[in-house]
Amino acid sequence: MRRVDLAVIGAGPAGMAAAVEARTHGLSVLVVDEQPTPGGQIWRGIEAANAARLQVLGDDYAAGLAAVRAFRDSGADYLPGALAWQIDPEGLIDVSVGGRSRRAAAGAVVVATGAVERPTPLPGWTLPGVMTVGALQILLKTSGLADDEAVLVGSGPLIWLAASQLCEAGRPPRAIVETVPCGRYLGAARHASSLFGASDYVSKGFKMMRRVRAAGVPVYRGASDVRIEGRERVSHVAFRTGRREHRLETACVALHQGVVPNPQVARLMRCAHEWSPAQRCFLPRRDRFMETSVPNFFLAGDGGGIGGAKAAALEGRIAGLRVAEKAGRATGSGYGEIERALKRDLAVRPLLEHLYAPSPEILQPADATVVCRCEEVTAGDIRHAVSLGAPGPNQLKSFLRCGMGPCQGRVCGLPVVEIVAAGRGVAHDAVGYYGIRPPLKPLTLGEIAAAADDGEELAAE
Amino acid sequence: MRRYDTIVVGGGLVGAAVAYGLAREGESVAVLDEGDVAFRASRGNFGLVWVQSKGDGRPEYARWTRRSSDLWPGFAELLAEDTGIAPDYHKPGGLHFCFSEAEIEARRAMIHRMHNVHGPGGDGTRILDRKEVQDLVPSIGPDVLGASYSPHDGHASPLRLLRGLHAGLAKRTGAYFADHRVQRIEKDGGGFRVEAGGETFSGGKVVLAAGLGNRELGAQVGLDVPVRPLKGQILVTERTKPVLTMPTHVIRQTEEGTIMMGDSQEDAGFDTRSGTGVISAIAAHAVRTLPWLATVRVVRSWAALRVMTPDGYPLYEQSESHPGAFTVNCHSGVTLAGAHAQALAPMIALGALGEELSAFTSGRFDVRAN
Amino acid sequence: MFERTDAGAGGQVGFFFEGSRVEARAGDTVAAAILAHGERSVRTTPASGAPRGPFCFMGTCFECLVEIDGVPNRQACMVVVAEGMDVRRQEGAREATP
């Protein structure tokens, strides 16, 4: 069994920063990440990107190169293509690499598994040809692929970022269908005070919108009643703006309603969580050093609450520094400067959270809409089970199998919570969330059977 | 105050089966349950309706189990008709694999003892050699030497059963209250007053079916319920095309196509975490039994606490000091669901447990202690 | 149609999708390569037989499950294409026995 001072799960901005910081203080660090190369989703494929692609993806993407280099040079043991599938409260971690499992023991764990896109249950969203806006962007980052038929539907800054990048790549999307109610842009003015110190983000936002307009992309604002149509695959997306009905022909619909923390590891660890009305999701409770309710178990970056790449890296540094301090390898000074930078960077969040709050129709989907994609459980099935008395997600899982498929509840978790909270008329905190258990992703029985014999050392790259 | 003929404490498989049975007897029933996160042995149930080896050393349990198994086909049909939710019950017989001659001999001796219980007709359980097992399950591993087989064994979906019972209850005269953990039960004239979730309920009778919670609740109505947790872990795979034609005592394929494995037993207090060591051992045993399972993926694991009495047999009792207060305890919520709904519930409705359940009171523990 | 917007950095690799040879770029995930090939759907569901295609591209949704080199239910968005790889679509639940 391999023993380290710190294990980091995830090699995105937060995980890399935590590893670099801990290495600065001489800690032994093991970084486990599922992707083949470092950078997380935000800087995915960055080491392989040529000048043309860096130009298309912009400066914030290119900034990842320095972070990845610092991480590569840090002396942390980096294990790519690796899945941490079980973590116990004592810091024992089961890691699957290439179909074989090995164990590591860590004095502290920093989880930096980032965000996932908020699930967007809408009529027709399971049809082939429907994907997420994040998916469109990943295709551009890793393969230089773009579909000029793409219709981007929903709400959030990523829609404008992805659209402007597609324009830059010379294949603008067919349309943007924004589900932000028109009144929201006016209401956002109330958050003008939060713009102080966040003008950089806001001016970037306007720049992206101008770029998309300049490319002649039609933008439908204030859209609602979104329906995706097709038989074996997408053929149209229909929606309303005001009293006008629209129906666009397309083979590619990309959905987005913001991002939320990837909850799997923190839930596996049974960390205490609280519902965030502003971010409309559960957030793990953390102290100012990013430590969760489970001692020596830290959560840094978007997995602890959405703040973006810069904030994630700052949180990673704080967590790494704290782990070093608790291990007696660093003094307690040095937090102040990082915390001030973090506060500045997060100043834009209240504005974004207000403006891009998720659309009501994905929070309370129509009865016929599939919510659990794996087991094909509809919103109506869930409402019926709630009417029988099912108090929360775990009893619903028993009743309906929602969350029992291969994605292990990753997609239906939040929508189920929303439907139960509305159906029972209770607070989200009273509804709770799926209990998450190992393995964190499906693994073969053969591999799990061999997991207990731990003869070989977990070797890093 | 809400008034009911009977208040059932606990909405798991045991409580829901009794409550459904009572509702079918025409009673008005309230089921008071905990919230979404509770120990809930029902969610960890393996789904066997299992007869062979049940009650070895306790003939009354063997007969009670067999009775439930005999009731199951009609019970499953009834539930499906009542609610449209079939509990996926099948009775293809069941296998208990043996990996050594000593194990086969032990099973053979067990069958012999059980024959004495079930009378000259026996219960049909018999030993199969490797070749005979292969005819039923062609894909067994080389280490499987034989099996015991019983035609009375079957399996059902514990999840669909629970949902069906709740739907049946809702359709009849039952009311279900989640987030109503019971705090206090006391005598109230000829009946009971129950405080739960900030409300007061009134019932002519009260049935404690709260699993491990029965220990504490029982004390309030003069019932000694010495139950303790015994942890069990199970693994569930991705769906596959149908491959296992009958259940075994540790591996079965569900109607949906997932394959379940389990039967671990740990004395771990109230800890419900899934641990790598036990998960790995379950996986290793499954692969040894059916080697092709090595390539099938586990989608989830589960750990739950069985409700165990000191001797492992059920505990059914009416309170002497508080007549009308009953307790129901067992770790076979699926196997016994037929009996609980269709044999036990009618007894409770009449206000007295029948003679066939007299062996299942807590008095037996005192005798042993002496 | 998904089309390439740049020349890319790596070379070409060839793999087999449903038995036909398909050219991909080095570094493509199997899911990206299938999309670039013009396919949107990779399987039908075990529950209802509905068609599904890659959705999230980051390993979350498990919609892009395909059979790769004889191993069913692999996440196509998490596997990088290798020369000669044999990729097949899946109809319903996988077979359990080889």
Short mmCIF file of N, CA, C and O in Angstrom, two decimals, chain A residues 246-308:
data_model
loop_
_atom_site.label_atom_id
_atom_site.label_comp_id
_atom_site.label_asym_id
_atom_site.label_seq_id
_atom_site.Cartn_x
_atom_site.Cartn_y
_atom_site.Cartn_z
N HIS A 246 -41.92 29.13 -32.15
CA HIS A 246 -40.80 28.93 -33.06
C HIS A 246 -40.52 27.45 -33.20
O HIS A 246 -40.75 26.69 -32.27
N ARG A 247 -40.03 27.06 -34.36
CA ARG A 247 -39.67 25.66 -34.56
C ARG A 247 -38.47 25.65 -35.50
O ARG A 247 -38.61 25.95 -36.69
N LEU A 248 -37.30 25.35 -34.95
CA LEU A 248 -36.08 25.38 -35.76
C LEU A 248 -35.69 23.96 -36.14
O LEU A 248 -35.72 23.06 -35.31
N GLU A 249 -35.31 23.79 -37.40
CA GLU A 249 -34.86 22.48 -37.85
C GLU A 249 -33.38 22.32 -37.52
O GLU A 249 -32.57 23.22 -37.79
N THR A 250 -33.03 21.22 -36.90
CA THR A 250 -31.62 20.97 -36.57
C THR A 250 -31.42 19.52 -36.17
O THR A 250 -32.35 18.87 -35.68
N ALA A 251 -30.20 19.04 -36.37
CA ALA A 251 -29.86 17.68 -35.91
C ALA A 251 -29.04 17.74 -34.63
O ALA A 251 -28.60 16.71 -34.12
N CYS A 252 -28.80 18.96 -34.11
CA CYS A 252 -27.93 19.09 -32.94
C CYS A 252 -28.46 20.17 -31.99
O CYS A 252 -28.49 21.34 -32.35
N VAL A 253 -28.89 19.73 -30.83
CA VAL A 253 -29.35 20.67 -29.80
C VAL A 253 -28.42 20.54 -28.61
O VAL A 253 -28.15 19.43 -28.14
N ALA A 254 -27.90 21.68 -28.13
CA ALA A 254 -27.01 21.66 -26.97
C ALA A 254 -27.67 22.42 -25.82
O ALA A 254 -28.05 23.57 -25.97
N LEU A 255 -27.84 21.72 -24.70
CA LEU A 255 -28.57 22.27 -23.56
C LEU A 255 -27.60 22.74 -22.47
O LEU A 255 -26.54 22.16 -22.28
N HIS A 256 -28.03 23.77 -21.74
CA HIS A 256 -27.21 24.23 -20.62
C HIS A 256 -28.07 25.03 -19.66
O HIS A 256 -28.87 25.86 -20.09
N GLN A 257 -27.91 24.78 -18.37
CA GLN A 257 -28.60 25.59 -17.35
C GLN A 257 -27.64 25.82 -16.20
O GLN A 257 -28.00 25.67 -15.03
N GLY A 258 -26.42 26.16 -16.52
CA GLY A 258 -25.43 26.41 -15.47
C GLY A 258 -24.77 25.14 -15.00
O GLY A 258 -25.07 24.04 -15.50
N VAL A 259 -23.85 25.29 -14.07
CA VAL A 259 -23.13 24.13 -13.54
C VAL A 259 -23.35 24.06 -12.02
O VAL A 259 -23.65 25.05 -11.37
N VAL A 260 -23.19 22.84 -11.51
CA VAL A 260 -23.38 22.57 -10.08
C VAL A 260 -22.24 21.66 -9.61
O VAL A 260 -21.61 20.99 -10.43
N PRO A 261 -21.97 21.64 -8.32
CA PRO A 261 -20.89 20.76 -7.85
C PRO A 261 -21.16 19.29 -8.19
O PRO A 261 -22.30 18.84 -8.12
N ASN A 262 -20.10 18.59 -8.57
CA ASN A 262 -20.17 17.14 -8.73
C ASN A 262 -20.21 16.56 -7.31
O ASN A 262 -19.25 16.66 -6.58
N PRO A 263 -21.34 15.98 -6.92
CA PRO A 263 -21.52 15.66 -5.49
C PRO A 263 -21.00 14.31 -5.05
O PRO A 263 -21.01 14.00 -3.88
N GLN A 264 -20.54 13.47 -6.01
CA GLN A 264 -20.39 12.05 -5.70
C GLN A 264 -19.44 11.76 -4.54
O GLN A 264 -19.75 11.01 -3.64
N VAL A 265 -18.23 12.35 -4.57
CA VAL A 265 -17.25 11.99 -3.55
C VAL A 265 -17.67 12.52 -2.18
O VAL A 265 -17.60 11.82 -1.17
N ALA A 266 -18.14 13.77 -2.12
CA ALA A 266 -18.53 14.34 -0.84
C ALA A 266 -19.72 13.58 -0.24
O ALA A 266 -19.81 13.41 0.98
N ARG A 267 -20.60 13.08 -1.08
CA ARG A 267 -21.72 12.29 -0.59
C ARG A 267 -21.26 10.91 -0.14
O ARG A 267 -21.75 10.37 0.84
N LEU A 268 -20.34 10.32 -0.90
CA LEU A 268 -19.77 9.03 -0.48
C LEU A 268 -19.18 9.16 0.92
O LEU A 268 -19.33 8.28 1.76
N MET A 269 -18.49 10.30 1.16
CA MET A 269 -17.86 10.53 2.45
C MET A 269 -18.84 10.96 3.53
O MET A 269 -18.47 11.17 4.66
N ARG A 270 -20.09 11.11 3.15
CA ARG A 270 -21.15 11.54 4.07
C ARG A 270 -20.83 12.90 4.71
O ARG A 270 -21.07 13.11 5.90
N CYS A 271 -20.27 13.80 3.92
CA CYS A 271 -20.02 15.16 4.39
C CYS A 271 -21.37 15.85 4.61
O CYS A 271 -22.32 15.61 3.88
N ALA A 272 -21.43 16.72 5.61
CA ALA A 272 -22.65 17.50 5.83
C ALA A 272 -22.84 18.46 4.65
O ALA A 272 -21.87 19.05 4.16
N HIS A 273 -24.08 18.60 4.22
CA HIS A 273 -24.39 19.50 3.10
C HIS A 273 -25.50 20.47 3.50
O HIS A 273 -26.29 20.17 4.40
N GLU A 274 -25.54 21.59 2.82
CA GLU A 274 -26.65 22.52 2.99
C GLU A 274 -27.13 22.99 1.62
O GLU A 274 -26.33 23.15 0.71
N TRP A 275 -28.41 23.23 1.52
CA TRP A 275 -28.97 23.72 0.26
C TRP A 275 -28.61 25.19 0.08
O TRP A 275 -28.73 25.99 1.02
N SER A 276 -28.15 25.53 -1.11
CA SER A 276 -27.87 26.92 -1.43
C SER A 276 -28.98 27.46 -2.33
O SER A 276 -29.07 27.07 -3.50
N PRO A 277 -29.84 28.33 -1.81
CA PRO A 277 -30.89 28.89 -2.66
C PRO A 277 -30.29 29.68 -3.82
O PRO A 277 -30.84 29.66 -4.93
N ALA A 278 -29.16 30.34 -3.60
CA ALA A 278 -28.56 31.15 -4.66
C ALA A 278 -28.03 30.28 -5.80
O ALA A 278 -28.24 30.57 -6.97
N GLN A 279 -27.37 29.17 -5.45
CA GLN A 279 -26.82 28.31 -6.51
C GLN A 279 -27.77 27.18 -6.88
O GLN A 279 -27.52 26.41 -7.79
N ARG A 280 -28.87 27.08 -6.12
CA ARG A 280 -29.91 26.09 -6.39
C ARG A 280 -29.32 24.68 -6.46
O ARG A 280 -29.50 23.94 -7.44
N CYS A 281 -28.59 24.31 -5.43
CA CYS A 281 -28.02 22.97 -5.33
C CYS A 281 -27.52 22.81 -3.90
O CYS A 281 -27.48 23.79 -3.15
N PHE A 282 -27.16 21.59 -3.53
CA PHE A 282 -26.55 21.37 -2.22
C PHE A 282 -25.06 21.72 -2.28
O PHE A 282 -24.40 21.45 -3.28
N LEU A 283 -24.56 22.30 -1.21
CA LEU A 283 -23.12 22.56 -1.11
C LEU A 283 -22.60 21.88 0.15
O LEU A 283 -23.24 21.94 1.20
N PRO A 284 -21.43 21.25 0.05
CA PRO A 284 -20.84 20.66 1.26
C PRO A 284 -20.43 21.77 2.22
O PRO A 284 -19.94 22.82 1.79
N ARG A 285 -20.67 21.56 3.50
CA ARG A 285 -20.29 22.57 4.49
C ARG A 285 -18.76 22.53 4.63
O ARG A 285 -18.17 21.46 4.75
N ARG A 286 -18.14 23.71 4.59
CA ARG A 286 -16.68 23.79 4.71
C ARG A 286 -16.30 24.92 5.65
O ARG A 286 -17.01 25.91 5.76
N ASP A 287 -15.14 24.77 6.30
CA ASP A 287 -14.64 25.90 7.08
C ASP A 287 -13.82 26.80 6.15
O ASP A 287 -13.73 26.53 4.95
N ARG A 288 -13.22 27.87 6.69
CA ARG A 288 -12.55 28.82 5.78
C ARG A 288 -11.32 28.20 5.14
O ARG A 288 -10.74 28.74 4.20
N PHE A 289 -10.87 27.03 5.65
CA PHE A 289 -9.71 26.37 5.06
C PHE A 289 -10.12 25.24 4.11
O PHE A 289 -9.33 24.39 3.76
N MET A 290 -11.38 25.20 3.75
CA MET A 290 -11.92 24.22 2.79
C MET A 290 -12.07 22.82 3.38
O MET A 290 -12.30 21.86 2.67
N GLU A 291 -11.94 22.71 4.70
CA GLU A 291 -12.11 21.39 5.33
C GLU A 291 -13.60 21.13 5.53
O GLU A 291 -14.35 21.99 5.97
N THR A 292 -14.03 19.90 5.20
CA THR A 292 -15.45 19.55 5.31
C THR A 292 -15.76 19.10 6.74
O THR A 292 -14.89 19.15 7.61
N SER A 293 -16.97 18.61 6.94
CA SER A 293 -17.35 18.12 8.27
C SER A 293 -16.62 16.83 8.62
O SER A 293 -16.65 16.39 9.76
N VAL A 294 -15.97 16.19 7.64
CA VAL A 294 -15.17 14.99 7.91
C VAL A 294 -13.71 15.43 8.08
O VAL A 294 -13.12 15.99 7.15
N PRO A 295 -13.12 15.20 9.25
CA PRO A 295 -11.78 15.71 9.53
C PRO A 295 -10.74 15.25 8.49
O PRO A 295 -10.77 14.10 8.06
N ASN A 296 -9.87 16.17 8.10
CA ASN A 296 -8.79 15.93 7.14
C ASN A 296 -9.27 15.62 5.73
O ASN A 296 -8.55 15.07 4.91
N PHE A 297 -10.49 15.99 5.49
CA PHE A 297 -11.09 15.74 4.19
C PHE A 297 -11.53 17.10 3.64
O PHE A 297 -12.44 17.71 4.17
N PHE A 298 -10.82 17.57 2.61
CA PHE A 298 -11.02 18.93 2.10
C PHE A 298 -11.73 18.90 0.75
O PHE A 298 -11.64 17.94 -0.01
N LEU A 299 -12.39 19.99 0.44
CA LEU A 299 -13.05 20.12 -0.86
C LEU A 299 -12.70 21.48 -1.44
O LEU A 299 -13.00 22.51 -0.82
N ALA A 300 -12.04 21.48 -2.58
CA ALA A 300 -11.62 22.75 -3.17
C ALA A 300 -12.17 22.88 -4.58
O ALA A 300 -12.31 21.89 -5.30
N GLY A 301 -12.49 24.10 -4.96
CA GLY A 301 -12.93 24.37 -6.33
C GLY A 301 -14.44 24.27 -6.48
O GLY A 301 -15.19 24.31 -5.50
N ASP A 302 -14.86 24.12 -7.73
CA ASP A 302 -16.30 24.14 -8.03
C ASP A 302 -17.08 23.04 -7.30
O ASP A 302 -18.29 23.16 -7.12
N GLY A 303 -16.41 21.97 -6.90
CA GLY A 303 -17.09 20.91 -6.17
C GLY A 303 -17.63 21.37 -4.83
O GLY A 303 -18.51 20.74 -4.25
N GLY A 304 -17.10 22.50 -4.32
CA GLY A 304 -17.59 23.03 -3.05
C GLY A 304 -18.58 24.17 -3.22
O GLY A 304 -19.11 24.68 -2.25
N GLY A 305 -18.79 24.57 -4.46
CA GLY A 305 -19.65 25.73 -4.75
C GLY A 305 -19.06 26.40 -5.98
O GLY A 305 -17.84 26.49 -6.12
N ILE A 306 -19.92 26.85 -6.88
CA ILE A 306 -19.43 27.31 -8.18
C ILE A 306 -18.76 28.67 -8.06
O ILE A 306 -19.36 29.64 -7.60
N GLY A 307 -17.49 28.73 -8.50
CA GLY A 307 -16.75 29.99 -8.46
C GLY A 307 -15.90 30.20 -9.70
O GLY A 307 -15.33 31.26 -9.89
N GLY A 308 -15.76 29.17 -10.53
CA GLY A 308 -14.94 29.30 -11.73
C GLY A 308 -13.50 28.91 -11.49
O GLY A 308 -13.08 28.62 -10.35
#
